[in-house]
Amino acid sequence: MDHVDLEITLAGWMAVSREFGGLTFVDLRDRYGITQLVFDMESNADLCNQARALGREFVIQIKGKVSERSNKNPNRPTGDIEIIVSDLKVLNESETPPFTVENETDGGEELRMKYRYLDLRRPSVQEKLFFRSKLAIETRTYLAAQNFIEVETPFLIKSTPEGARDFVVPSRVHHGQFYALPQSPQTFKQLLMVSGFDKYFQIVKCFRDEDFRADRQPEFTQIDCEMSFVDQEDILNTFEGLTKYLFKQLKNVDLPDFPRMTYDEAIAHYGSDKPDIRFGMIFRELNSVAQGHGFGVFDNAELVVGICAKGQAEKYSNKDIKHLTEWVQRPQVGAKGLVYVKYGDDGSIKSSISKFYSDEQLQSWGDLMGAEKGDMLLILSGEAEKTRKQLGELRLEMGRRMELMDPEDFKPLWVLDFPLLEWDEESNRFHAMHHPFTSPKKSDIDRMLNGDHETMKALRADAYDLVLNGSEIGGGSIRIHDRELQEKNFQLLGFSEEEAQEQFGFLLNAFRYGAPPHGGIAFGFDRLCTLMQGSDSIREVIAFPKNNQGRDVMIDAPANVDETQLVELGLEIRQEE
Ligand code: ASP
């Protein structure tokens, strides 16, 4: 409103126009929003006719006078004013766009991705990128204030094993040889610690050639960090500080201190290493009360475990229970069946297993689980690890149904003490749970160096995840900085001495020359951005994302390359004679 009566020049796109008596109104869209332009047939017929001839998405420049609107639009930052136009220039014309360039658009996702540059003109989409930009800038501000140095590490490297496949890039100059794109700058940031940079960060692209899963991108961005002369506590504090700072700056949300939970607790109580703690429904083991009463399914199970869904007893008819049972039986969840116990408002107890248990017994289960009248227990049983996972899925589904997952309710937590190694039945070998550079807990080093196979399964690492609303937004560890321990870890992971030397000789060599104790973390920047904005998909916060099949439908990649390029790269496909 400070600008009323000012003569101004604006440039942007013609969003919509409407005629109203002798007046023509045009909405001009630029990166700051929408401004209403007014053309008056009576005072300037030529100009008004020119305005009427404008098509959608024409690029225009106008001169005019700012005027107070009689009917203000409170939904727009510029809704109190309009511009009485005195001059109009068409800078460029536009064909009719394939979908409406408005917040509410008629374009489906595929079409919008094909014309992403038009999709990105929509104010609601632009907002996501403005947010992202601010998130990156604030990250830099915070870390710079803490003396972190931003260092770029190379994209053309040799593979870093982080559990996924590498994208490889053929070398033209060295036929038959390939670079790999980094899955993360892991080894480089560790080398920077050896170099003495003591606090490093980078907002960096990482590349992982994984099988497609919903909401995965083959290239994504991390806030990648590493620090020297620190222990786990220092890292947790620094990056809890960063997270709190970002929420304050971008959302004006004051996050309280983050709760901490061990990996074992997370699995036992939530069936997940990334529990959503916006709501309770914490698991309760029922073996001691459920077994030994003649119900074979429970008697033969390694684990009987349940959750208590508050206030759901009267809401679930037999038919609803049947549907819920079918839901847990879907292959994605994989439970065999579902047992319920309903504590009616009138004190009655109904259950699918009342044949085997008396009301008193079922009441005692309810007491154990803190159930009151109106509540419903949902119980699964079977092999412990699988059953916990299945109940974890069911818990989340109940959380969704009961609307306990408000996207504006932010509940971060640290999950600590991950296992160091994971036994893989299929390949008959250990995998690193985090990555091969992760340090066992100090108290476990002896057992790692001298223990037997079973001992290895129980080793714990100084590895941690930052979890927000059921998503892992950050993960890291204290690293091994002792050459012998690193060699031992490679050996446990099934590398021969030669293989370890060939793949990681550079790191093992660096460890000969005074590697400081160090550790770090990486945040999934896209995911953090998605969660903070309450977006549905990671694609919404990426300017030019790939679709769920890993394709860029706008530039049509991946694509074939021509024969001469293949020959140059030494990749020509020879026809067999
Ligand atoms: N490089 C690890 C990752 O990308 C993070 C870390 O350990 O700092 O998950």
mmCIF file with all atom_site columns, C-alpha atoms in Angstrom, residues 84-223:
data_model
loop_
_atom_site.group_PDB
_atom_site.id
_atom_site.type_symbol
_atom_site.label_atom_id
_atom_site.label_alt_id
_atom_site.label_comp_id
_atom_site.label_asym_id
_atom_site.label_entity_id
_atom_site.label_seq_id
_atom_site.pdbx_PDB_ins_code
_atom_site.Cartn_x
_atom_site.Cartn_y
_atom_site.Cartn_z
_atom_site.occupancy
_atom_site.B_iso_or_equiv
_atom_site.pdbx_formal_charge
_atom_site.auth_seq_id
_atom_site.auth_comp_id
_atom_site.auth_asym_id
_atom_site.auth_atom_id
_atom_site.pdbx_PDB_model_num
ATOM 1   C CA . ILE A 1 84  ? -3.885 1.464   -14.015 1.00 0.00 ? 84  ILE A CA 1
ATOM 2   C CA . VAL A 1 85  ? -1.921 0.740   -17.161 1.00 0.00 ? 85  VAL A CA 1
ATOM 3   C CA . SER A 1 86  ? -0.675 3.511   -19.435 1.00 0.00 ? 86  SER A CA 1
ATOM 4   C CA . ASP A 1 87  ? 1.617  1.488   -21.688 1.00 0.00 ? 87  ASP A CA 1
ATOM 5   C CA . LEU A 1 88  ? 1.701  -2.165  -22.751 1.00 0.00 ? 88  LEU A CA 1
ATOM 6   C CA . LYS A 1 89  ? 4.414  -3.955  -24.679 1.00 0.00 ? 89  LYS A CA 1
ATOM 7   C CA . VAL A 1 90  ? 4.301  -7.572  -25.811 1.00 0.00 ? 90  VAL A CA 1
ATOM 8   C CA . LEU A 1 91  ? 7.826  -8.947  -25.353 1.00 0.00 ? 91  LEU A CA 1
ATOM 9   C CA . ASN A 1 92  ? 6.933  -12.360 -26.688 1.00 0.00 ? 92  ASN A CA 1
ATOM 10  C CA . GLU A 1 93  ? 3.892  -14.338 -27.665 1.00 0.00 ? 93  GLU A CA 1
ATOM 11  C CA . SER A 1 94  ? 3.025  -17.815 -26.469 1.00 0.00 ? 94  SER A CA 1
ATOM 12  C CA . GLU A 1 95  ? 1.188  -20.772 -27.860 1.00 0.00 ? 95  GLU A CA 1
ATOM 13  C CA . THR A 1 96  ? -1.675 -21.983 -25.710 1.00 0.00 ? 96  THR A CA 1
ATOM 14  C CA . PRO A 1 97  ? -0.008 -23.950 -22.915 1.00 0.00 ? 97  PRO A CA 1
ATOM 15  C CA . PRO A 1 98  ? -0.835 -27.677 -22.652 1.00 0.00 ? 98  PRO A CA 1
ATOM 16  C CA . PHE A 1 99  ? -2.311 -27.162 -19.184 1.00 0.00 ? 99  PHE A CA 1
ATOM 17  C CA . THR A 1 100 ? -3.456 -24.220 -17.125 1.00 0.00 ? 100 THR A CA 1
ATOM 18  C CA . VAL A 1 101 ? -0.560 -22.490 -15.431 1.00 0.00 ? 101 VAL A CA 1
ATOM 19  C CA . GLU A 1 102 ? -2.338 -21.957 -12.142 1.00 0.00 ? 102 GLU A CA 1
ATOM 20  C CA . ASN A 1 103 ? -2.125 -23.467 -8.678  1.00 0.00 ? 103 ASN A CA 1
ATOM 21  C CA . GLU A 1 104 ? -5.175 -25.571 -9.464  1.00 0.00 ? 104 GLU A CA 1
ATOM 22  C CA . THR A 1 105 ? -4.191 -27.008 -12.804 1.00 0.00 ? 105 THR A CA 1
ATOM 23  C CA . ASP A 1 106 ? -5.856 -29.403 -15.201 1.00 0.00 ? 106 ASP A CA 1
ATOM 24  C CA . GLY A 1 107 ? -2.514 -31.025 -16.119 1.00 0.00 ? 107 GLY A CA 1
ATOM 25  C CA . GLY A 1 108 ? -1.683 -34.553 -14.954 1.00 0.00 ? 108 GLY A CA 1
ATOM 26  C CA . GLU A 1 109 ? 1.758  -35.299 -13.519 1.00 0.00 ? 109 GLU A CA 1
ATOM 27  C CA . GLU A 1 110 ? 3.220  -36.841 -16.681 1.00 0.00 ? 110 GLU A CA 1
ATOM 28  C CA . LEU A 1 111 ? 2.195  -33.847 -18.796 1.00 0.00 ? 111 LEU A CA 1
ATOM 29  C CA . ARG A 1 112 ? 3.426  -31.358 -16.228 1.00 0.00 ? 112 ARG A CA 1
ATOM 30  C CA . MET A 1 113 ? 6.795  -33.132 -16.030 1.00 0.00 ? 113 MET A CA 1
ATOM 31  C CA . LYS A 1 114 ? 7.126  -33.069 -19.799 1.00 0.00 ? 114 LYS A CA 1
ATOM 32  C CA . TYR A 1 115 ? 6.592  -29.311 -19.685 1.00 0.00 ? 115 TYR A CA 1
ATOM 33  C CA . ARG A 1 116 ? 8.265  -28.850 -16.322 1.00 0.00 ? 116 ARG A CA 1
ATOM 34  C CA . TYR A 1 117 ? 9.379  -25.307 -17.244 1.00 0.00 ? 117 TYR A CA 1
ATOM 35  C CA . LEU A 1 118 ? 5.702  -24.345 -17.461 1.00 0.00 ? 118 LEU A CA 1
ATOM 36  C CA . ASP A 1 119 ? 4.804  -26.316 -14.348 1.00 0.00 ? 119 ASP A CA 1
ATOM 37  C CA . LEU A 1 120 ? 7.516  -24.321 -12.576 1.00 0.00 ? 120 LEU A CA 1
ATOM 38  C CA . ARG A 1 121 ? 5.681  -21.122 -13.459 1.00 0.00 ? 121 ARG A CA 1
ATOM 39  C CA . ARG A 1 122 ? 2.839  -22.088 -11.124 1.00 0.00 ? 122 ARG A CA 1
ATOM 40  C CA . PRO A 1 123 ? 3.161  -20.044 -7.923  1.00 0.00 ? 123 PRO A CA 1
ATOM 41  C CA . SER A 1 124 ? 2.604  -23.051 -5.620  1.00 0.00 ? 124 SER A CA 1
ATOM 42  C CA . VAL A 1 125 ? 5.397  -24.926 -7.386  1.00 0.00 ? 125 VAL A CA 1
ATOM 43  C CA . GLN A 1 126 ? 7.745  -21.938 -7.351  1.00 0.00 ? 126 GLN A CA 1
ATOM 44  C CA . GLU A 1 127 ? 7.188  -21.628 -3.635  1.00 0.00 ? 127 GLU A CA 1
ATOM 45  C CA . LYS A 1 128 ? 8.679  -25.084 -3.094  1.00 0.00 ? 128 LYS A CA 1
ATOM 46  C CA . LEU A 1 129 ? 11.873 -24.071 -4.837  1.00 0.00 ? 129 LEU A CA 1
ATOM 47  C CA . PHE A 1 130 ? 12.075 -20.757 -2.998  1.00 0.00 ? 130 PHE A CA 1
ATOM 48  C CA . PHE A 1 131 ? 11.798 -22.767 0.208   1.00 0.00 ? 131 PHE A CA 1
ATOM 49  C CA . ARG A 1 132 ? 14.477 -25.159 -0.955  1.00 0.00 ? 132 ARG A CA 1
ATOM 50  C CA . SER A 1 133 ? 16.804 -22.317 -1.838  1.00 0.00 ? 133 SER A CA 1
ATOM 51  C CA . LYS A 1 134 ? 16.298 -20.746 1.580   1.00 0.00 ? 134 LYS A CA 1
ATOM 52  C CA . LEU A 1 135 ? 16.890 -24.108 3.253   1.00 0.00 ? 135 LEU A CA 1
ATOM 53  C CA . ALA A 1 136 ? 20.234 -24.439 1.468   1.00 0.00 ? 136 ALA A CA 1
ATOM 54  C CA . ILE A 1 137 ? 21.227 -20.859 2.272   1.00 0.00 ? 137 ILE A CA 1
ATOM 55  C CA . GLU A 1 138 ? 20.325 -21.235 5.964   1.00 0.00 ? 138 GLU A CA 1
ATOM 56  C CA . THR A 1 139 ? 22.219 -24.525 6.113   1.00 0.00 ? 139 THR A CA 1
ATOM 57  C CA . ARG A 1 140 ? 25.302 -22.746 4.827   1.00 0.00 ? 140 ARG A CA 1
ATOM 58  C CA . THR A 1 141 ? 24.781 -19.865 7.241   1.00 0.00 ? 141 THR A CA 1
ATOM 59  C CA . TYR A 1 142 ? 24.576 -22.169 10.251  1.00 0.00 ? 142 TYR A CA 1
ATOM 60  C CA . LEU A 1 143 ? 27.484 -24.380 9.301   1.00 0.00 ? 143 LEU A CA 1
ATOM 61  C CA . ALA A 1 144 ? 29.696 -21.462 8.251   1.00 0.00 ? 144 ALA A CA 1
ATOM 62  C CA . ALA A 1 145 ? 29.055 -19.831 11.642  1.00 0.00 ? 145 ALA A CA 1
ATOM 63  C CA . GLN A 1 146 ? 30.304 -23.058 13.220  1.00 0.00 ? 146 GLN A CA 1
ATOM 64  C CA . ASN A 1 147 ? 33.495 -22.878 11.168  1.00 0.00 ? 147 ASN A CA 1
ATOM 65  C CA . PHE A 1 148 ? 32.649 -25.593 8.672   1.00 0.00 ? 148 PHE A CA 1
ATOM 66  C CA . ILE A 1 149 ? 34.412 -25.335 5.328   1.00 0.00 ? 149 ILE A CA 1
ATOM 67  C CA . GLU A 1 150 ? 32.541 -26.190 2.134   1.00 0.00 ? 150 GLU A CA 1
ATOM 68  C CA . VAL A 1 151 ? 34.666 -28.325 -0.149  1.00 0.00 ? 151 VAL A CA 1
ATOM 69  C CA . GLU A 1 152 ? 33.683 -29.775 -3.511  1.00 0.00 ? 152 GLU A CA 1
ATOM 70  C CA . THR A 1 153 ? 34.637 -33.377 -4.034  1.00 0.00 ? 153 THR A CA 1
ATOM 71  C CA . PRO A 1 154 ? 34.821 -35.009 -7.470  1.00 0.00 ? 154 PRO A CA 1
ATOM 72  C CA . PHE A 1 155 ? 31.940 -36.584 -9.349  1.00 0.00 ? 155 PHE A CA 1
ATOM 73  C CA . LEU A 1 156 ? 34.094 -38.763 -11.548 1.00 0.00 ? 156 LEU A CA 1
ATOM 74  C CA . ILE A 1 157 ? 35.499 -41.285 -9.111  1.00 0.00 ? 157 ILE A CA 1
ATOM 75  C CA . LYS A 1 158 ? 35.946 -44.957 -8.450  1.00 0.00 ? 158 LYS A CA 1
ATOM 76  C CA . SER A 1 159 ? 33.066 -46.708 -6.779  1.00 0.00 ? 159 SER A CA 1
ATOM 77  C CA . THR A 1 160 ? 32.323 -46.189 -3.057  1.00 0.00 ? 160 THR A CA 1
ATOM 78  C CA . PRO A 1 161 ? 30.318 -49.090 -1.715  1.00 0.00 ? 161 PRO A CA 1
ATOM 79  C CA . GLU A 1 162 ? 27.284 -47.749 0.123   1.00 0.00 ? 162 GLU A CA 1
ATOM 80  C CA . GLY A 1 163 ? 24.963 -50.605 -0.577  1.00 0.00 ? 163 GLY A CA 1
ATOM 81  C CA . ALA A 1 164 ? 23.659 -49.539 -3.978  1.00 0.00 ? 164 ALA A CA 1
ATOM 82  C CA . ARG A 1 165 ? 24.947 -49.913 -7.510  1.00 0.00 ? 165 ARG A CA 1
ATOM 83  C CA . ASP A 1 166 ? 27.096 -47.254 -9.097  1.00 0.00 ? 166 ASP A CA 1
ATOM 84  C CA . PHE A 1 167 ? 26.328 -45.327 -12.216 1.00 0.00 ? 167 PHE A CA 1
ATOM 85  C CA . VAL A 1 168 ? 29.387 -45.723 -14.383 1.00 0.00 ? 168 VAL A CA 1
ATOM 86  C CA . VAL A 1 169 ? 30.826 -43.368 -16.987 1.00 0.00 ? 169 VAL A CA 1
ATOM 87  C CA . PRO A 1 170 ? 33.001 -44.798 -19.740 1.00 0.00 ? 170 PRO A CA 1
ATOM 88  C CA . SER A 1 171 ? 36.313 -43.106 -20.348 1.00 0.00 ? 171 SER A CA 1
ATOM 89  C CA . ARG A 1 172 ? 36.992 -42.047 -23.949 1.00 0.00 ? 172 ARG A CA 1
ATOM 90  C CA . VAL A 1 173 ? 40.694 -41.638 -23.372 1.00 0.00 ? 173 VAL A CA 1
ATOM 91  C CA . HIS A 1 174 ? 41.134 -44.888 -21.472 1.00 0.00 ? 174 HIS A CA 1
ATOM 92  C CA . HIS A 1 175 ? 39.142 -47.417 -23.409 1.00 0.00 ? 175 HIS A CA 1
ATOM 93  C CA . GLY A 1 176 ? 37.632 -50.156 -21.303 1.00 0.00 ? 176 GLY A CA 1
ATOM 94  C CA . GLN A 1 177 ? 37.914 -48.099 -18.131 1.00 0.00 ? 177 GLN A CA 1
ATOM 95  C CA . PHE A 1 178 ? 35.130 -46.411 -16.257 1.00 0.00 ? 178 PHE A CA 1
ATOM 96  C CA . TYR A 1 179 ? 34.575 -43.734 -13.701 1.00 0.00 ? 179 TYR A CA 1
ATOM 97  C CA . ALA A 1 180 ? 31.805 -44.168 -11.192 1.00 0.00 ? 180 ALA A CA 1
ATOM 98  C CA . LEU A 1 181 ? 29.528 -41.376 -10.002 1.00 0.00 ? 181 LEU A CA 1
ATOM 99  C CA . PRO A 1 182 ? 29.701 -41.074 -6.212  1.00 0.00 ? 182 PRO A CA 1
ATOM 100 C CA . GLN A 1 183 ? 26.985 -42.635 -4.100  1.00 0.00 ? 183 GLN A CA 1
ATOM 101 C CA . SER A 1 184 ? 28.215 -40.110 -1.559  1.00 0.00 ? 184 SER A CA 1
ATOM 102 C CA . PRO A 1 185 ? 31.502 -38.287 -0.959  1.00 0.00 ? 185 PRO A CA 1
ATOM 103 C CA . GLN A 1 186 ? 32.184 -40.655 1.947   1.00 0.00 ? 186 GLN A CA 1
ATOM 104 C CA . THR A 1 187 ? 35.839 -41.525 1.398   1.00 0.00 ? 187 THR A CA 1
ATOM 105 C CA . PHE A 1 188 ? 36.727 -38.024 0.214   1.00 0.00 ? 188 PHE A CA 1
ATOM 106 C CA . LYS A 1 189 ? 35.329 -36.368 3.288   1.00 0.00 ? 189 LYS A CA 1
ATOM 107 C CA . GLN A 1 190 ? 37.292 -38.793 5.424   1.00 0.00 ? 190 GLN A CA 1
ATOM 108 C CA . LEU A 1 191 ? 40.445 -37.928 3.486   1.00 0.00 ? 191 LEU A CA 1
ATOM 109 C CA . LEU A 1 192 ? 39.725 -34.236 4.123   1.00 0.00 ? 192 LEU A CA 1
ATOM 110 C CA . MET A 1 193 ? 39.815 -35.071 7.828   1.00 0.00 ? 193 MET A CA 1
ATOM 111 C CA . VAL A 1 194 ? 43.191 -36.723 7.353   1.00 0.00 ? 194 VAL A CA 1
ATOM 112 C CA . SER A 1 195 ? 44.230 -33.478 5.626   1.00 0.00 ? 195 SER A CA 1
ATOM 113 C CA . GLY A 1 196 ? 43.301 -31.520 8.725   1.00 0.00 ? 196 GLY A CA 1
ATOM 114 C CA . PHE A 1 197 ? 40.163 -29.632 7.675   1.00 0.00 ? 197 PHE A CA 1
ATOM 115 C CA . ASP A 1 198 ? 38.427 -30.702 10.882  1.00 0.00 ? 198 ASP A CA 1
ATOM 116 C CA . LYS A 1 199 ? 34.915 -29.494 9.888   1.00 0.00 ? 199 LYS A CA 1
ATOM 117 C CA . TYR A 1 200 ? 33.698 -30.089 6.346   1.00 0.00 ? 200 TYR A CA 1
ATOM 118 C CA . PHE A 1 201 ? 30.353 -29.818 4.645   1.00 0.00 ? 201 PHE A CA 1
ATOM 119 C CA . GLN A 1 202 ? 28.963 -29.857 1.162   1.00 0.00 ? 202 GLN A CA 1
ATOM 120 C CA . ILE A 1 203 ? 25.475 -29.648 -0.297  1.00 0.00 ? 203 ILE A CA 1
ATOM 121 C CA . VAL A 1 204 ? 26.106 -32.253 -2.886  1.00 0.00 ? 204 VAL A CA 1
ATOM 122 C CA . LYS A 1 205 ? 24.536 -34.468 -5.517  1.00 0.00 ? 205 LYS A CA 1
ATOM 123 C CA . CYS A 1 206 ? 24.806 -38.212 -4.947  1.00 0.00 ? 206 CYS A CA 1
ATOM 124 C CA . PHE A 1 207 ? 24.005 -40.947 -7.442  1.00 0.00 ? 207 PHE A CA 1
ATOM 125 C CA . ARG A 1 208 ? 22.640 -44.410 -6.749  1.00 0.00 ? 208 ARG A CA 1
ATOM 126 C CA . ASP A 1 209 ? 21.550 -46.863 -9.389  1.00 0.00 ? 209 ASP A CA 1
ATOM 127 C CA . GLU A 1 210 ? 18.911 -48.597 -7.308  1.00 0.00 ? 210 GLU A CA 1
ATOM 128 C CA . ASP A 1 211 ? 15.822 -50.445 -8.349  1.00 0.00 ? 211 ASP A CA 1
ATOM 129 C CA . PHE A 1 212 ? 12.948 -48.053 -8.645  1.00 0.00 ? 212 PHE A CA 1
ATOM 130 C CA . ARG A 1 213 ? 10.844 -47.516 -5.606  1.00 0.00 ? 213 ARG A CA 1
ATOM 131 C CA . ALA A 1 214 ? 8.207  -44.909 -5.129  1.00 0.00 ? 214 ALA A CA 1
ATOM 132 C CA . ASP A 1 215 ? 9.753  -41.585 -4.292  1.00 0.00 ? 215 ASP A CA 1
ATOM 133 C CA . ARG A 1 216 ? 13.375 -42.522 -4.965  1.00 0.00 ? 216 ARG A CA 1
ATOM 134 C CA . GLN A 1 217 ? 15.495 -40.455 -7.294  1.00 0.00 ? 217 GLN A CA 1
ATOM 135 C CA . PRO A 1 218 ? 18.634 -41.842 -8.959  1.00 0.00 ? 218 PRO A CA 1
ATOM 136 C CA . GLU A 1 219 ? 20.311 -38.517 -8.233  1.00 0.00 ? 219 GLU A CA 1
ATOM 137 C CA . PHE A 1 220 ? 19.567 -36.694 -5.040  1.00 0.00 ? 220 PHE A CA 1
ATOM 138 C CA . THR A 1 221 ? 21.084 -34.084 -2.770  1.00 0.00 ? 221 THR A CA 1
ATOM 139 C CA . GLN A 1 222 ? 22.703 -34.487 0.618   1.00 0.00 ? 222 GLN A CA 1
ATOM 140 C CA . ILE A 1 223 ? 23.945 -32.082 3.229   1.00 0.00 ? 223 ILE A CA 1
#
